[in-house]
PDB file of C-alpha atoms in Angstrom:
ATOM      1  CA  MET A   1       0.038   0.006   0.059  1.00 52.00           C
ATOM      2  CA  ASP A   2       1.077   3.653  -0.569  1.00 49.00           C
ATOM      3  CA  THR A   3       1.267   4.558   3.086  1.00 54.00           C
ATOM      4  CA  ASN A   4       1.458   8.144   4.532  1.00 73.00           C
ATOM      5  CA  LYS A   5      -1.079   9.330   2.009  1.00 89.00           C
ATOM      6  CA  LYS A   6      -4.213  11.394   2.636  1.00 93.00           C
ATOM      7  CA  ILE A   7      -7.653  10.294   1.688  1.00 95.00           C
ATOM      8  CA  LEU A   8     -10.712  12.359   1.984  1.00 96.00           C
ATOM      9  CA  ILE A   9     -14.064  10.431   2.101  1.00 96.00           C
ATOM     10  CA  ILE A  10     -17.218  12.205   1.300  1.00 95.00           C
ATOM     11  CA  ASP A  11     -20.424  10.199   1.841  1.00 93.00           C
ATOM     12  CA  ASP A  12     -23.632  10.583   3.979  1.00 91.00           C
ATOM     13  CA  GLU A  13     -23.809   6.992   4.762  1.00 90.00           C
ATOM     14  CA  ILE A  14     -21.984   7.216   8.228  1.00 90.00           C
ATOM     15  CA  ASP A  15     -21.545   3.463   8.793  1.00 90.00           C
ATOM     16  CA  LEU A  16     -20.075   2.959   5.429  1.00 90.00           C
ATOM     17  CA  THR A  17     -17.868   5.922   5.840  1.00 92.00           C
ATOM     18  CA  GLN A  18     -16.538   4.702   9.207  1.00 91.00           C
ATOM     19  CA  MET A  19     -15.829   1.130   7.629  1.00 92.00           C
ATOM     20  CA  ILE A  20     -13.905   2.598   4.549  1.00 93.00           C
ATOM     21  CA  GLY A  21     -12.016   4.993   6.845  1.00 92.00           C
ATOM     22  CA  TYR A  22     -11.028   2.149   9.269  1.00 92.00           C
ATOM     23  CA  GLN A  23      -9.763   0.068   6.271  1.00 91.00           C
ATOM     24  CA  PHE A  24      -7.604   2.867   4.961  1.00 92.00           C
ATOM     25  CA  LYS A  25      -6.191   3.724   8.277  1.00 91.00           C
ATOM     26  CA  ALA A  26      -5.270   0.004   8.852  1.00 88.00           C
ATOM     27  CA  ASN A  27      -3.449   0.307   5.645  1.00 88.00           C
ATOM     28  CA  GLY A  28      -1.411   3.410   6.673  1.00 89.00           C
ATOM     29  CA  PHE A  29      -3.320   6.236   5.113  1.00 92.00           C
ATOM     30  CA  GLU A  30      -4.338   9.397   6.954  1.00 93.00           C
ATOM     31  CA  VAL A  31      -8.060   9.776   6.616  1.00 95.00           C
ATOM     32  CA  LYS A  32     -10.613  12.637   7.000  1.00 95.00           C
ATOM     33  CA  THR A  33     -14.373  12.192   6.386  1.00 95.00           C
ATOM     34  CA  ALA A  34     -17.377  14.632   5.620  1.00 94.00           C
ATOM     35  CA  SER A  35     -21.018  13.696   5.224  1.00 93.00           C
ATOM     36  CA  ASP A  36     -21.766  15.997   2.236  1.00 93.00           C
ATOM     37  CA  GLY A  37     -19.927  18.227  -0.183  1.00 91.00           C
ATOM     38  CA  LEU A  38     -20.580  21.493   1.781  1.00 93.00           C
ATOM     39  CA  ALA A  39     -18.733  20.009   4.800  1.00 93.00           C
ATOM     40  CA  ALA A  40     -15.981  18.739   2.590  1.00 94.00           C
ATOM     41  CA  LEU A  41     -15.348  22.273   1.108  1.00 92.00           C
ATOM     42  CA  GLU A  42     -14.513  23.435   4.554  1.00 91.00           C
ATOM     43  CA  ILE A  43     -11.546  21.063   4.860  1.00 91.00           C
ATOM     44  CA  VAL A  44     -10.424  19.931   1.365  1.00 91.00           C
ATOM     45  CA  HIS A  45      -7.916  22.924   0.675  1.00 87.00           C
ATOM     46  CA  GLN A  46      -6.416  22.690   4.084  1.00 87.00           C
ATOM     47  CA  PHE A  47      -6.040  18.847   4.050  1.00 89.00           C
ATOM     48  CA  VAL A  48      -4.821  18.742   0.459  1.00 89.00           C
ATOM     49  CA  PRO A  49      -5.797  15.015  -0.089  1.00 92.00           C
ATOM     50  CA  ASP A  50      -3.982  12.606  -2.422  1.00 92.00           C
ATOM     51  CA  LEU A  51      -7.353  11.211  -3.348  1.00 94.00           C
ATOM     52  CA  ILE A  52     -11.044  12.184  -2.852  1.00 95.00           C
ATOM     53  CA  ILE A  53     -13.561   9.308  -2.619  1.00 95.00           C
ATOM     54  CA  LEU A  54     -16.762  11.056  -3.539  1.00 93.00           C
ATOM     55  CA  ASP A  55     -20.402   9.822  -3.296  1.00 89.00           C
ATOM     56  CA  ILE A  56     -22.958  11.476  -5.628  1.00 84.00           C
ATOM     57  CA  ASN A  57     -26.216  11.408  -3.784  1.00 84.00           C
ATOM     58  CA  MET A  58     -25.877  13.571  -0.514  1.00 87.00           C
ATOM     59  CA  PRO A  59     -27.746  16.175   1.307  1.00 87.00           C
ATOM     60  CA  ARG A  60     -27.136  19.934   1.175  1.00 87.00           C
ATOM     61  CA  MET A  61     -24.430  19.589  -1.455  1.00 88.00           C
ATOM     62  CA  GLY A  62     -24.175  16.409  -3.684  1.00 86.00           C
ATOM     63  CA  GLY A  63     -21.118  15.056  -5.465  1.00 85.00           C
ATOM     64  CA  ILE A  64     -21.513  16.677  -8.615  1.00 84.00           C
ATOM     65  CA  GLU A  65     -21.650  20.195  -7.183  1.00 87.00           C
ATOM     66  CA  PHE A  66     -18.756  19.511  -5.053  1.00 90.00           C
ATOM     67  CA  TYR A  67     -16.732  18.309  -7.985  1.00 88.00           C
ATOM     68  CA  SER A  68     -17.437  21.405  -9.979  1.00 85.00           C
ATOM     69  CA  LYS A  69     -16.204  23.549  -7.026  1.00 88.00           C
ATOM     70  CA  ILE A  70     -12.947  21.901  -6.804  1.00 88.00           C
ATOM     71  CA  CYS A  71     -12.322  22.211 -10.488  1.00 84.00           C
ATOM     72  CA  ALA A  72      -9.861  24.917 -11.932  1.00 76.00           C
ATOM     73  CA  THR A  73     -10.766  27.256 -14.768  1.00 70.00           C
ATOM     74  CA  ASN A  74      -9.590  24.530 -17.231  1.00 70.00           C
ATOM     75  CA  GLY A  75     -12.191  22.115 -15.842  1.00 73.00           C
ATOM     76  CA  LYS A  76      -9.691  19.830 -14.375  1.00 79.00           C
ATOM     77  CA  PRO A  77     -10.137  18.902 -10.571  1.00 86.00           C
ATOM     78  CA  LEU A  78      -7.404  20.186  -8.134  1.00 87.00           C
ATOM     79  CA  TYR A  79      -7.105  16.695  -6.650  1.00 90.00           C
ATOM     80  CA  PRO A  80      -7.644  13.056  -7.829  1.00 90.00           C
ATOM     81  CA  VAL A  81     -11.230  11.792  -7.537  1.00 91.00           C
ATOM     82  CA  LEU A  82     -12.755   8.336  -7.354  1.00 90.00           C
ATOM     83  CA  VAL A  83     -16.531   8.442  -7.551  1.00 88.00           C
ATOM     84  CA  LEU A  84     -18.914   6.155  -5.710  1.00 85.00           C
ATOM     85  CA  THR A  85     -22.587   5.703  -6.750  1.00 77.00           C
ATOM     86  CA  ALA A  86     -25.414   3.245  -6.282  1.00 71.00           C
ATOM     87  CA  ARG A  87     -26.720   4.021  -9.706  1.00 64.00           C
ATOM     88  CA  SER A  88     -24.861   2.082 -12.327  1.00 56.00           C
ATOM     89  CA  ASN A  89     -26.430   3.934 -15.262  1.00 54.00           C
ATOM     90  CA  ILE A  90     -24.767   7.192 -14.153  1.00 56.00           C
ATOM     91  CA  LYS A  91     -21.256   6.292 -15.266  1.00 54.00           C
ATOM     92  CA  GLY A  92     -21.814   7.834 -18.586  1.00 55.00           C
ATOM     93  CA  LEU A  93     -22.214  11.197 -16.898  1.00 58.00           C
ATOM     94  CA  PHE A  94     -18.592  11.152 -15.951  1.00 57.00           C
ATOM     95  CA  GLN A  95     -16.975   9.946 -19.258  1.00 56.00           C
ATOM     96  CA  ASP A  96     -16.425  13.675 -20.117  1.00 57.00           C
ATOM     97  CA  LEU A  97     -15.199  14.512 -16.693  1.00 67.00           C
ATOM     98  CA  GLN A  98     -11.639  14.218 -15.464  1.00 74.00           C
ATOM     99  CA  ILE A  99     -12.030  11.609 -12.704  1.00 81.00           C
ATOM    100  CA  ASP A 100      -9.608   8.974 -11.925  1.00 83.00           C
ATOM    101  CA  GLY A 101     -12.094   6.078 -10.849  1.00 82.00           C
ATOM    102  CA  PHE A 102     -15.526   4.929 -10.558  1.00 81.00           C
ATOM    103  CA  MET A 103     -17.066   2.331  -8.254  1.00 83.00           C
ATOM    104  CA  ILE A 104     -20.668   1.205  -8.060  1.00 82.00           C
ATOM    105  CA  LYS A 105     -22.156   0.304  -4.659  1.00 81.00           C
ATOM    106  CA  PRO A 106     -22.155  -2.129  -3.246  1.00 81.00           C
ATOM    107  CA  PHE A 107     -18.414  -3.081  -3.559  1.00 83.00           C
ATOM    108  CA  GLU A 108     -15.866  -4.792  -1.604  1.00 86.00           C
ATOM    109  CA  ILE A 109     -13.856  -2.485   0.592  1.00 87.00           C
ATOM    110  CA  ASP A 110     -10.668  -4.267  -0.149  1.00 86.00           C
ATOM    111  CA  HIS A 111     -11.225  -3.665  -3.718  1.00 85.00           C
ATOM    112  CA  LEU A 112     -11.722  -0.007  -3.115  1.00 89.00           C
ATOM    113  CA  VAL A 113      -8.558   0.350  -1.145  1.00 89.00           C
ATOM    114  CA  TYR A 114      -6.866  -1.551  -3.929  1.00 86.00           C
ATOM    115  CA  GLU A 115      -8.122   0.808  -6.663  1.00 87.00           C
ATOM    116  CA  ALA A 116      -7.285   3.988  -4.448  1.00 89.00           C
ATOM    117  CA  ASP A 117      -3.757   2.840  -4.002  1.00 87.00           C
ATOM    118  CA  LEU A 118      -3.477   2.296  -7.736  1.00 85.00           C
ATOM    119  CA  ILE A 119      -4.723   5.808  -8.577  1.00 86.00           C
ATOM    120  CA  ILE A 120      -2.391   7.341  -6.023  1.00 87.00           C
ATOM    121  CA  LYS A 121       0.660   5.446  -7.483  1.00 83.00           C
ATOM    122  CA  LYS A 122      -0.287   6.319 -11.150  1.00 78.00           C
ATOM    123  CA  ARG A 123      -0.444   9.959 -10.184  1.00 70.00           C
ATOM    124  CA  GLY A 124       2.904   9.706  -8.449  1.00 65.00           C
ATOM    125  CA  GLN A 125       4.388   8.195 -11.640  1.00 59.00           C
ATOM    126  CA  GLN A 126       3.150  11.301 -13.508  1.00 52.00           C
ATOM    127  CA  ALA A 127       4.996  13.568 -11.169  1.00 47.00           C
ATOM    128  CA  PRO A 128       7.843  15.665 -12.703  1.00 44.00           C
ATOM    129  CA  GLN A 129      11.387  14.249 -12.209  1.00 45.00           C
ATOM    130  CA  ALA A 130      14.058  16.284 -10.542  1.00 42.00           C
ATOM    131  CA  LYS A 131      17.543  16.513 -11.928  1.00 42.00           C
ATOM    132  CA  GLY A 132      19.365  13.118 -11.813  1.00 41.00           C
ATOM    133  CA  GLY A 133      16.011  11.251 -12.486  1.00 40.00           C
ATOM    134  CA  PHE A 134      14.818  11.464  -8.831  1.00 40.00           C
ATOM    135  CA  ALA A 135      11.145  12.435  -8.270  1.00 42.00           C
ATOM    136  CA  ARG A 136      10.545  15.300  -5.807  1.00 49.00           C
ATOM    137  CA  GLY A 137       7.489  16.048  -4.077  1.00 57.00           C
ATOM    138  CA  PRO A 138       5.331  19.111  -4.747  1.00 75.00           C
ATOM    139  CA  ARG A 139       6.745  22.335  -3.580  1.00 83.00           C
ATOM    140  CA  LYS A 140       5.192  23.607  -0.377  1.00 88.00           C
ATOM    141  CA  VAL A 141       3.824  27.295  -0.311  1.00 91.00           C
ATOM    142  CA  CYS A 142       2.612  28.948   2.844  1.00 92.00           C
ATOM    143  CA  ILE A 143      -0.125  31.470   1.717  1.00 93.00           C
ATOM    144  CA  VAL A 144      -0.606  34.161   4.434  1.00 95.00           C
ATOM    145  CA  ASP A 145      -3.532  36.265   3.709  1.00 94.00           C
ATOM    146  CA  ASN A 146      -6.603  37.224   6.045  1.00 91.00           C
ATOM    147  CA  ASP A 147      -9.043  37.987   3.065  1.00 90.00           C
ATOM    148  CA  GLN A 148     -10.998  34.950   2.513  1.00 87.00           C
ATOM    149  CA  LYS A 149     -11.728  35.527  -1.331  1.00 88.00           C
ATOM    150  CA  THR A 150      -7.925  36.275  -1.979  1.00 90.00           C
ATOM    151  CA  PHE A 151      -6.776  33.222  -0.089  1.00 88.00           C
ATOM    152  CA  ASP A 152      -9.260  31.000  -2.014  1.00 87.00           C
ATOM    153  CA  GLN A 153      -8.262  32.163  -5.329  1.00 89.00           C
ATOM    154  CA  LEU A 154      -4.430  31.915  -4.454  1.00 90.00           C
ATOM    155  CA  SER A 155      -4.991  28.336  -3.185  1.00 87.00           C
ATOM    156  CA  LYS A 156      -6.752  27.307  -6.243  1.00 87.00           C
ATOM    157  CA  ILE A 157      -3.936  28.789  -8.399  1.00 89.00           C
ATOM    158  CA  PHE A 158      -0.989  27.029  -6.486  1.00 88.00           C
ATOM    159  CA  LEU A 159      -2.842  23.861  -6.107  1.00 86.00           C
ATOM    160  CA  ASN A 160      -3.529  23.664  -9.850  1.00 85.00           C
ATOM    161  CA  ALA A 161       0.234  24.215 -10.349  1.00 85.00           C
ATOM    162  CA  ASN A 162       1.002  21.318  -8.236  1.00 83.00           C
ATOM    163  CA  TYR A 163       2.062  23.002  -5.087  1.00 87.00           C
ATOM    164  CA  THR A 164       1.105  21.830  -1.574  1.00 84.00           C
ATOM    165  CA  VAL A 165      -0.604  24.836   0.110  1.00 86.00           C
ATOM    166  CA  MET A 166      -0.095  25.580   3.914  1.00 86.00           C
ATOM    167  CA  PRO A 167      -2.835  28.107   5.041  1.00 88.00           C
ATOM    168  CA  ALA A 168      -2.225  30.929   7.409  1.00 89.00           C
ATOM    169  CA  ARG A 169      -4.869  33.449   8.035  1.00 88.00           C
ATOM    170  CA  SER A 170      -2.661  35.807  10.045  1.00 92.00           C
ATOM    171  CA  GLY A 171       0.850  36.710  10.742  1.00 92.00           C
ATOM    172  CA  ALA A 172       0.951  35.060  14.115  1.00 92.00           C
ATOM    173  CA  VAL A 173      -0.476  31.784  12.818  1.00 91.00           C
ATOM    174  CA  ALA A 174       2.035  31.924   9.904  1.00 92.00           C
ATOM    175  CA  VAL A 175       5.020  32.260  12.226  1.00 91.00           C
ATOM    176  CA  GLU A 176       3.692  29.309  14.548  1.00 89.00           C
ATOM    177  CA  LYS A 177       2.914  26.916  11.461  1.00 88.00           C
ATOM    178  CA  MET A 178       6.254  27.681   9.703  1.00 90.00           C
ATOM    179  CA  MET A 179       8.299  27.000  12.785  1.00 87.00           C
ATOM    180  CA  GLN A 180       6.434  23.578  13.081  1.00 85.00           C
ATOM    181  CA  ASP A 181       6.471  22.815   9.127  1.00 85.00           C
ATOM    182  CA  VAL A 182       9.017  24.702   7.247  1.00 88.00           C
ATOM    183  CA  PRO A 183       7.717  25.336   3.555  1.00 90.00           C
ATOM    184  CA  ASP A 184       9.798  25.991   0.393  1.00 90.00           C
ATOM    185  CA  VAL A 185       8.381  29.484  -0.055  1.00 92.00           C
ATOM    186  CA  ALA A 186       6.082  31.844   1.947  1.00 94.00           C
ATOM    187  CA  LEU A 187       3.652  34.204   0.063  1.00 94.00           C
ATOM    188  CA  VAL A 188       2.739  36.933   2.474  1.00 94.00           C
ATOM    189  CA  HIS A 189       0.207  39.657   2.085  1.00 93.00           C
ATOM    190  CA  LEU A 190       1.693  43.126   3.207  1.00 90.00           C
ATOM    191  CA  GLY A 191      -1.536  44.368   4.812  1.00 88.00           C
ATOM    192  CA  LEU A 192      -2.286  41.611   7.395  1.00 92.00           C
ATOM    193  CA  THR A 193      -4.605  42.623  10.166  1.00 90.00           C
ATOM    194  CA  ASP A 194      -2.550  41.607  13.119  1.00 90.00           C
ATOM    195  CA  ILE A 195       1.268  42.053  12.044  1.00 90.00           C
ATOM    196  CA  PRO A 196       2.503  43.712   8.887  1.00 89.00           C
ATOM    197  CA  GLY A 197       3.585  41.261   6.238  1.00 89.00           C
ATOM    198  CA  ASP A 198       7.076  42.683   6.069  1.00 86.00           C
ATOM    199  CA  LEU A 199       7.554  42.280   9.853  1.00 88.00           C
ATOM    200  CA  VAL A 200       6.341  38.706   9.658  1.00 90.00           C
ATOM    201  CA  ILE A 201       9.017  38.184   7.040  1.00 89.00           C
ATOM    202  CA  LEU A 202      11.703  39.925   8.987  1.00 83.00           C
ATOM    203  CA  LYS A 203      10.938  37.792  12.032  1.00 85.00           C
ATOM    204  CA  LEU A 204      11.080  34.455  10.149  1.00 86.00           C
ATOM    205  CA  SER A 205      14.208  35.222   8.181  1.00 82.00           C
ATOM    206  CA  GLN A 206      16.058  35.807  11.312  1.00 76.00           C
ATOM    207  CA  MET A 207      15.221  32.457  12.806  1.00 81.00           C
ATOM    208  CA  SER A 208      17.581  29.557  12.035  1.00 74.00           C
ATOM    209  CA  LYS A 209      14.831  27.149  11.258  1.00 81.00           C
ATOM    210  CA  THR A 210      13.181  29.241   8.638  1.00 85.00           C
ATOM    211  CA  MET A 211      15.939  31.554   7.366  1.00 81.00           C
ATOM    212  CA  ASP A 212      16.324  29.630   4.219  1.00 83.00           C
ATOM    213  CA  VAL A 213      12.507  29.911   3.202  1.00 90.00           C
ATOM    214  CA  LYS A 214      12.054  31.968   0.102  1.00 90.00           C
ATOM    215  CA  PHE A 215       9.717  34.866   1.009  1.00 91.00           C
ATOM    216  CA  VAL A 216       7.410  36.843  -1.430  1.00 91.00           C
ATOM    217  CA  LEU A 217       5.715  39.920   0.125  1.00 91.00           C
ATOM    218  CA  TYR A 218       2.787  41.090  -2.051  1.00 90.00           C
ATOM    219  CA  THR A 219       0.087  43.865  -2.316  1.00 88.00           C
ATOM    220  CA  HIS A 220      -2.325  45.007  -4.880  1.00 84.00           C
ATOM    221  CA  LYS A 221      -0.966  47.461  -7.325  1.00 76.00           C
ATOM    222  CA  THR A 222      -3.974  49.864  -6.752  1.00 63.00           C
ATOM    223  CA  ALA A 223      -3.544  49.800  -2.920  1.00 52.00           C
ATOM    224  CA  GLU A 224      -2.499  53.120  -1.561  1.00 55.00           C
ATOM    225  CA  HIS A 225       0.703  53.202   0.352  1.00 54.00           C
ATOM    226  CA  ASP A 226       3.162  55.950   0.968  1.00 51.00           C
ATOM    227  CA  ARG A 227       5.728  55.774  -1.734  1.00 53.00           C
ATOM    228  CA  GLN A 228       8.647  56.195   0.727  1.00 55.00           C
ATOM    229  CA  VAL A 229       7.406  53.200   2.645  1.00 56.00           C
ATOM    230  CA  MET A 230       7.071  51.086  -0.432  1.00 56.00           C
ATOM    231  CA  GLU A 231      10.664  52.014  -1.573  1.00 58.00           C
ATOM    232  CA  ARG A 232      12.065  51.055   1.860  1.00 60.00           C
ATOM    233  CA  ILE A 233      10.142  47.635   1.672  1.00 57.00           C
ATOM    234  CA  LYS A 234      11.620  47.142  -1.773  1.00 55.00           C
ATOM    235  CA  ALA A 235      15.053  47.847  -0.447  1.00 57.00           C
ATOM    236  CA  LYS A 236      15.062  44.775   1.703  1.00 54.00           C
ATOM    237  CA  THR A 237      16.240  42.602  -1.110  1.00 42.00           C
ATOM    238  CA  GLY A 238      18.368  40.453   1.165  1.00 44.00           C
ATOM    239  CA  ILE A 239      15.230  38.858   2.828  1.00 49.00           C
ATOM    240  CA  MET A 240      12.285  39.163   0.404  1.00 62.00           C
ATOM    241  CA  THR A 241      10.898  39.647  -3.246  1.00 82.00           C
ATOM    242  CA  PHE A 242       8.320  42.378  -3.137  1.00 86.00           C
ATOM    243  CA  VAL A 243       5.455  42.247  -5.777  1.00 86.00           C
ATOM    244  CA  GLU A 244       2.705  44.794  -6.655  1.00 85.00           C
ATOM    245  CA  TYR A 245       0.275  42.578  -8.573  1.00 87.00           C
ATOM    246  CA  ASN A 246      -2.424  43.433 -11.103  1.00 88.00           C
ATOM    247  CA  ASN A 247      -3.505  39.791 -11.454  1.00 89.00           C
ATOM    248  CA  LEU A 248      -3.130  37.064  -8.773  1.00 90.00           C
ATOM    249  CA  GLU A 249      -1.536  34.746 -11.421  1.00 90.00           C
ATOM    250  CA  GLU A 250       1.569  37.084 -11.461  1.00 91.00           C
ATOM    251  CA  LEU A 251       2.105  35.769  -7.859  1.00 93.00           C
ATOM    252  CA  LEU A 252       2.605  32.283  -9.176  1.00 92.00           C
ATOM    253  CA  ASP A 253       5.174  33.526 -11.582  1.00 90.00           C
ATOM    254  CA  SER A 254       6.974  35.390  -8.808  1.00 89.00           C
ATOM    255  CA  VAL A 255       7.059  32.211  -6.666  1.00 91.00           C
ATOM    256  CA  LYS A 256       8.464  30.192  -9.561  1.00 89.00           C
ATOM    257  CA  LEU A 257      11.128  32.684 -10.045  1.00 87.00           C
ATOM    258  CA  VAL A 258      12.523  32.865  -6.459  1.00 86.00           C
ATOM    259  CA  LEU A 259      12.499  29.054  -6.346  1.00 85.00           C
ATOM    260  CA  THR A 260      14.877  28.963  -9.424  1.00 78.00           C
ATOM    261  CA  ASP A 261      17.351  31.388  -7.919  1.00 62.00           C
TER     262      ASP A 261
END
């Protein structure tokens, strides 16, 4: 089995979800569950699953609506998806969608675990190879932004670019999280509500554990800031890259640039 991988199980049949979850845990997987799509949306981007096992018929938000909400603008889901359904005739609905597996209820749980393991291994074989022929895992980016809309948009951009996203909704949380789990790069909003983004970066860049993290400080280009303050921030080239963006996609390009330095 492909251990130490993350599985998100979304199904309103609690007994079935518990049985499936127990079997995956017994095989070394980290498991989270949700009883419908709405509950799953609250955890999916923070959990960053290696595979989503998705039921179709659920209350509040069904599987099809959930699937649409985790797709990028190109229609591709941000995570691998294996669909569960009791309706055998619904399979044709997914032929044009980019799902990784399909299983009809009832099924053998051992078969489900086997199929999930195959999907994860197949995805791993498609990962880009590092120099020397060794595969490296996805880059880890900590996104520090207290604006929910901006954070959600940035998370989608980076997840779709095959990054692992560490969320931090304040400067204090960012410092705490990065001291526990050091990312490759930190994308920090200048106008955080608790600690200014440049001070968050200054603090982390002076700590031995996080001093090698690549930092990108950002703000929207239309934001009104004193020009002298902005120039002083830009002058801190030893600890950060400063970006005034028009489009959030520019931040992905900036991160790629600092990671190749």
